[in-house]
Amino acid sequence: MKITDAKVLVASPSRNFVTLKVLTDAGVHGLGDATLNGREQAVVAYLEQHLVPCLIGRDPFQTEDTWQYFYRGAYWRRGPVTMAAIGAIDMALWDIKAKALNLPLYQLIGGRSRGKVLVYCHANGRDLEEAVDDVGRHIEQGYRAIRVQSGIPGLEAAYGISKDGRKYEPAAEGLPQESLWSTEKYLNYLPKLMRRVRDTYGDDIELLHDAHHRLTPIEAARLGKELEPFHLFWLEDPVAGELQESFRLIRKHTVTPLALGEVFNTVYDCLTLLTEQLIDYIRMTVVHGGGITPILKLAHLAEPYHVRTGFHGATDLSPVTLAAALHVNTAISNFGIQEHMPHADLVDDVFPHEYRFEAGDLYIGEQPGLGVDYNEELASRYPYRRAYLPVARKADGTMWNW
Ligand code: EZ4
Ligand code: CO
């Protein structure tokens, strides 16, 4: 079998997605997600200008060799743009291979290790009362694991909260919006929020929280310690992960489980974190981590260190990435949890898919390949619109991590 063409499809059915469609001489095609939130066109150019010309004529079954060709063979390695582009190709090739063999992808990567995939959702509110109520609404929808985010008293905007009470979507059209951040206000407030949620809903629900890279190691240590009585499933991204050693300090002070890695691109971003058991959950995604080939290696490497997976699953990861993650989650032994931020109905229409949600879990189907399609005609009615993630500053104007 030979690859005959690859098309980079850009559309904005309520938000921007970049999708790679790889075509073969056997009539089978494969899909890959190449979306990098706020930097979409850089991946489009990387694919169209540099990778697709080298892809034509290759055998789509050679997933390992093709991955090495684009990673190792490029001389210039790593980084989110490069790895999202390689990730899209790798997903598409696995999709083609599984379709050609008439098997759902999970059968090629270990077979079924579990019948369903536990997910966590996002509950949020502009203040404590709204956030607590939203947790209740998600419990009613069947979720058994819930990430809780809330507006912070004294701050106008907070990560995870939409100002107008609609569904949260961090990217916004136009140039980047700026928001003010105060670590002090946040640290004083968060334990109160978690106490209220536990007091209201009891111990049977799993609670998570995303600090979204805002803290220093010693601040993260304080927060982890103060949250211990509420038994979080995890505290996510307490500190930006560039300095892996900094997690030694956090670990010394708290037994609150830690999750990290949604912005990681390769195994080298987390080798110290894994081998020194400094985190409990690894969140690197199939798309930004370079595809199914490397994410499987990462999961297998994490297993002996008691690190489980908790892949990033926000709305800027297309249904193609979510389906790929669900196949991996179904097959590996050290699956932990999967983030689930449901896509808008229009996104589901553009990407018809087989996976489905029921009572707090996602189920992958038996369709050959990834089990996702792409409605090009519908997508073409929604052209790309420039959008950015926000940026954050402290009260004195200092740029901070968003
Ligand atoms: O901010 O996907 O856990 N989820 C997150 C997300 C990220 C966005 C960035 O594109 O942190 O909301
Ligand atoms: Co996050």
PDB file of N, CA, C and O in Angstrom, residues 4 40 44 47 71 98 100 107 109 121-122 126 164 207 223 234 241 250 272 282 318 320 357 359 401:
ATOM      1  N   THR A   4      -0.806   8.272  -1.331  1.00  0.00           N
ATOM      2  CA  THR A   4      -0.873   8.998  -2.602  1.00  0.00           C
ATOM      3  C   THR A   4      -0.993  10.510  -2.400  1.00  0.00           C
ATOM      4  O   THR A   4      -0.615  11.291  -3.265  1.00  0.00           O
ATOM      5  N   GLU A  40      -2.404  27.540  15.241  1.00  0.00           N
ATOM      6  CA  GLU A  40      -2.840  26.541  14.262  1.00  0.00           C
ATOM      7  C   GLU A  40      -2.080  26.624  12.945  1.00  0.00           C
ATOM      8  O   GLU A  40      -1.689  25.610  12.362  1.00  0.00           O
ATOM      9  N   VAL A  44      -0.015  24.006  10.191  1.00  0.00           N
ATOM     10  CA  VAL A  44      -0.448  23.854   8.792  1.00  0.00           C
ATOM     11  C   VAL A  44       0.762  24.027   7.867  1.00  0.00           C
ATOM     12  O   VAL A  44       1.028  23.194   6.995  1.00  0.00           O
ATOM     13  N   LEU A  47       3.322  21.176   8.128  1.00  0.00           N
ATOM     14  CA  LEU A  47       2.866  19.981   7.418  1.00  0.00           C
ATOM     15  C   LEU A  47       2.942  20.178   5.906  1.00  0.00           C
ATOM     16  O   LEU A  47       3.567  19.386   5.193  1.00  0.00           O
ATOM     17  N   TYR A  71      10.983  12.606  13.046  1.00  0.00           N
ATOM     18  CA  TYR A  71      11.544  13.103  14.311  1.00  0.00           C
ATOM     19  C   TYR A  71      13.072  13.107  14.237  1.00  0.00           C
ATOM     20  O   TYR A  71      13.704  14.152  14.228  1.00  0.00           O
ATOM     21  N   ALA A  98      -5.156   0.148  10.841  1.00  0.00           N
ATOM     22  CA  ALA A  98      -6.239  -0.573  11.538  1.00  0.00           C
ATOM     23  C   ALA A  98      -7.444  -0.781  10.616  1.00  0.00           C
ATOM     24  O   ALA A  98      -8.057  -1.853  10.623  1.00  0.00           O
ATOM     25  N   ALA A 100      -7.306  -1.027   7.323  1.00  0.00           N
ATOM     26  CA  ALA A 100      -6.910  -2.014   6.310  1.00  0.00           C
ATOM     27  C   ALA A 100      -6.976  -3.424   6.883  1.00  0.00           C
ATOM     28  O   ALA A 100      -7.274  -4.381   6.168  1.00  0.00           O
ATOM     29  N   GLN A 107      -7.021  -3.025  19.185  1.00  0.00           N
ATOM     30  CA  GLN A 107      -6.631  -4.420  18.974  1.00  0.00           C
ATOM     31  C   GLN A 107      -5.188  -4.558  18.506  1.00  0.00           C
ATOM     32  O   GLN A 107      -4.573  -5.606  18.676  1.00  0.00           O
ATOM     33  N   ILE A 109      -2.707  -2.608  19.585  1.00  0.00           N
ATOM     34  CA  ILE A 109      -1.754  -2.043  20.555  1.00  0.00           C
ATOM     35  C   ILE A 109      -1.907  -2.698  21.930  1.00  0.00           C
ATOM     36  O   ILE A 109      -1.582  -2.085  22.931  1.00  0.00           O
ATOM     37  N   CYS A 121     -14.993  15.397  34.340  1.00  0.00           N
ATOM     38  CA  CYS A 121     -15.561  16.552  33.647  1.00  0.00           C
ATOM     39  C   CYS A 121     -15.105  17.828  34.353  1.00  0.00           C
ATOM     40  O   CYS A 121     -14.391  17.773  35.357  1.00  0.00           O
ATOM     41  N   HIS A 122     -15.536  18.953  33.823  1.00  0.00           N
ATOM     42  CA  HIS A 122     -15.214  20.253  34.421  1.00  0.00           C
ATOM     43  C   HIS A 122     -16.464  20.863  35.043  1.00  0.00           C
ATOM     44  O   HIS A 122     -17.443  21.116  34.338  1.00  0.00           O
ATOM     45  N   ARG A 126     -18.703  31.199  38.815  1.00  0.00           N
ATOM     46  CA  ARG A 126     -18.060  32.498  39.006  1.00  0.00           C
ATOM     47  C   ARG A 126     -17.709  32.747  40.473  1.00  0.00           C
ATOM     48  O   ARG A 126     -16.835  33.524  40.797  1.00  0.00           O
ATOM     49  N   ASP A 164     -19.442  35.064  31.056  1.00  0.00           N
ATOM     50  CA  ASP A 164     -20.870  35.236  30.759  1.00  0.00           C
ATOM     51  C   ASP A 164     -21.722  34.041  31.193  1.00  0.00           C
ATOM     52  O   ASP A 164     -22.883  33.935  30.818  1.00  0.00           O
ATOM     53  N   LEU A 207     -12.541  14.218  43.237  1.00  0.00           N
ATOM     54  CA  LEU A 207     -12.376  15.651  42.972  1.00  0.00           C
ATOM     55  C   LEU A 207     -10.982  15.937  42.408  1.00  0.00           C
ATOM     56  O   LEU A 207      -9.984  15.372  42.882  1.00  0.00           O
ATOM     57  N   LEU A 223      -0.155  24.489  48.973  1.00  0.00           N
ATOM     58  CA  LEU A 223      -1.499  24.169  48.516  1.00  0.00           C
ATOM     59  C   LEU A 223      -1.776  22.666  48.632  1.00  0.00           C
ATOM     60  O   LEU A 223      -2.825  22.254  49.134  1.00  0.00           O
ATOM     61  N   TRP A 234      -6.393  14.371  41.968  1.00  0.00           N
ATOM     62  CA  TRP A 234      -5.115  15.000  41.637  1.00  0.00           C
ATOM     63  C   TRP A 234      -5.183  16.513  41.706  1.00  0.00           C
ATOM     64  O   TRP A 234      -6.254  17.109  41.605  1.00  0.00           O
ATOM     65  N   GLY A 241       6.175  22.904  34.166  1.00  0.00           N
ATOM     66  CA  GLY A 241       7.013  21.705  34.252  1.00  0.00           C
ATOM     67  C   GLY A 241       8.412  21.828  33.684  1.00  0.00           C
ATOM     68  O   GLY A 241       9.135  20.832  33.632  1.00  0.00           O
ATOM     69  N   ILE A 250       8.151  19.831  45.995  1.00  0.00           N
ATOM     70  CA  ILE A 250       6.711  19.688  46.262  1.00  0.00           C
ATOM     71  C   ILE A 250       6.443  18.336  46.929  1.00  0.00           C
ATOM     72  O   ILE A 250       5.717  18.237  47.917  1.00  0.00           O
ATOM     73  N   THR A 272      12.747  12.740  34.272  1.00  0.00           N
ATOM     74  CA  THR A 272      13.049  12.874  35.702  1.00  0.00           C
ATOM     75  C   THR A 272      11.771  12.692  36.519  1.00  0.00           C
ATOM     76  O   THR A 272      11.776  12.025  37.560  1.00  0.00           O
ATOM     77  N   ILE A 282       0.481  11.263  34.162  1.00  0.00           N
ATOM     78  CA  ILE A 282       1.107  11.953  33.039  1.00  0.00           C
ATOM     79  C   ILE A 282       0.029  12.318  32.019  1.00  0.00           C
ATOM     80  O   ILE A 282      -0.791  11.491  31.658  1.00  0.00           O
ATOM     81  N   SER A 318      -9.128  17.652  19.061  1.00  0.00           N
ATOM     82  CA  SER A 318     -10.284  17.281  18.239  1.00  0.00           C
ATOM     83  C   SER A 318     -10.772  15.877  18.582  1.00  0.00           C
ATOM     84  O   SER A 318     -10.066  15.103  19.243  1.00  0.00           O
ATOM     85  N   VAL A 320     -10.630  13.423  16.894  1.00  0.00           N
ATOM     86  CA  VAL A 320      -9.652  12.433  16.413  1.00  0.00           C
ATOM     87  C   VAL A 320      -8.652  12.119  17.525  1.00  0.00           C
ATOM     88  O   VAL A 320      -8.336  10.950  17.783  1.00  0.00           O
ATOM     89  N   PHE A 357     -20.546   8.566  25.602  1.00  0.00           N
ATOM     90  CA  PHE A 357     -20.494   8.757  27.051  1.00  0.00           C
ATOM     91  C   PHE A 357     -21.683   8.076  27.706  1.00  0.00           C
ATOM     92  O   PHE A 357     -22.806   8.148  27.217  1.00  0.00           O
ATOM     93  N   ALA A 359     -22.873   7.316  31.921  1.00  0.00           N
ATOM     94  CA  ALA A 359     -22.714   7.170  33.371  1.00  0.00           C
ATOM     95  C   ALA A 359     -21.277   7.343  33.870  1.00  0.00           C
ATOM     96  O   ALA A 359     -20.775   6.557  34.660  1.00  0.00           O
ATOM     97  N   ASN A 401       2.342  33.320  34.203  1.00  0.00           N
ATOM     98  CA  ASN A 401       1.873  32.155  33.436  1.00  0.00           C
ATOM     99  C   ASN A 401       0.363  32.191  33.385  1.00  0.00           C
ATOM    100  O   ASN A 401      -0.285  32.304  34.414  1.00  0.00           O
TER     101      ASN A 401
END
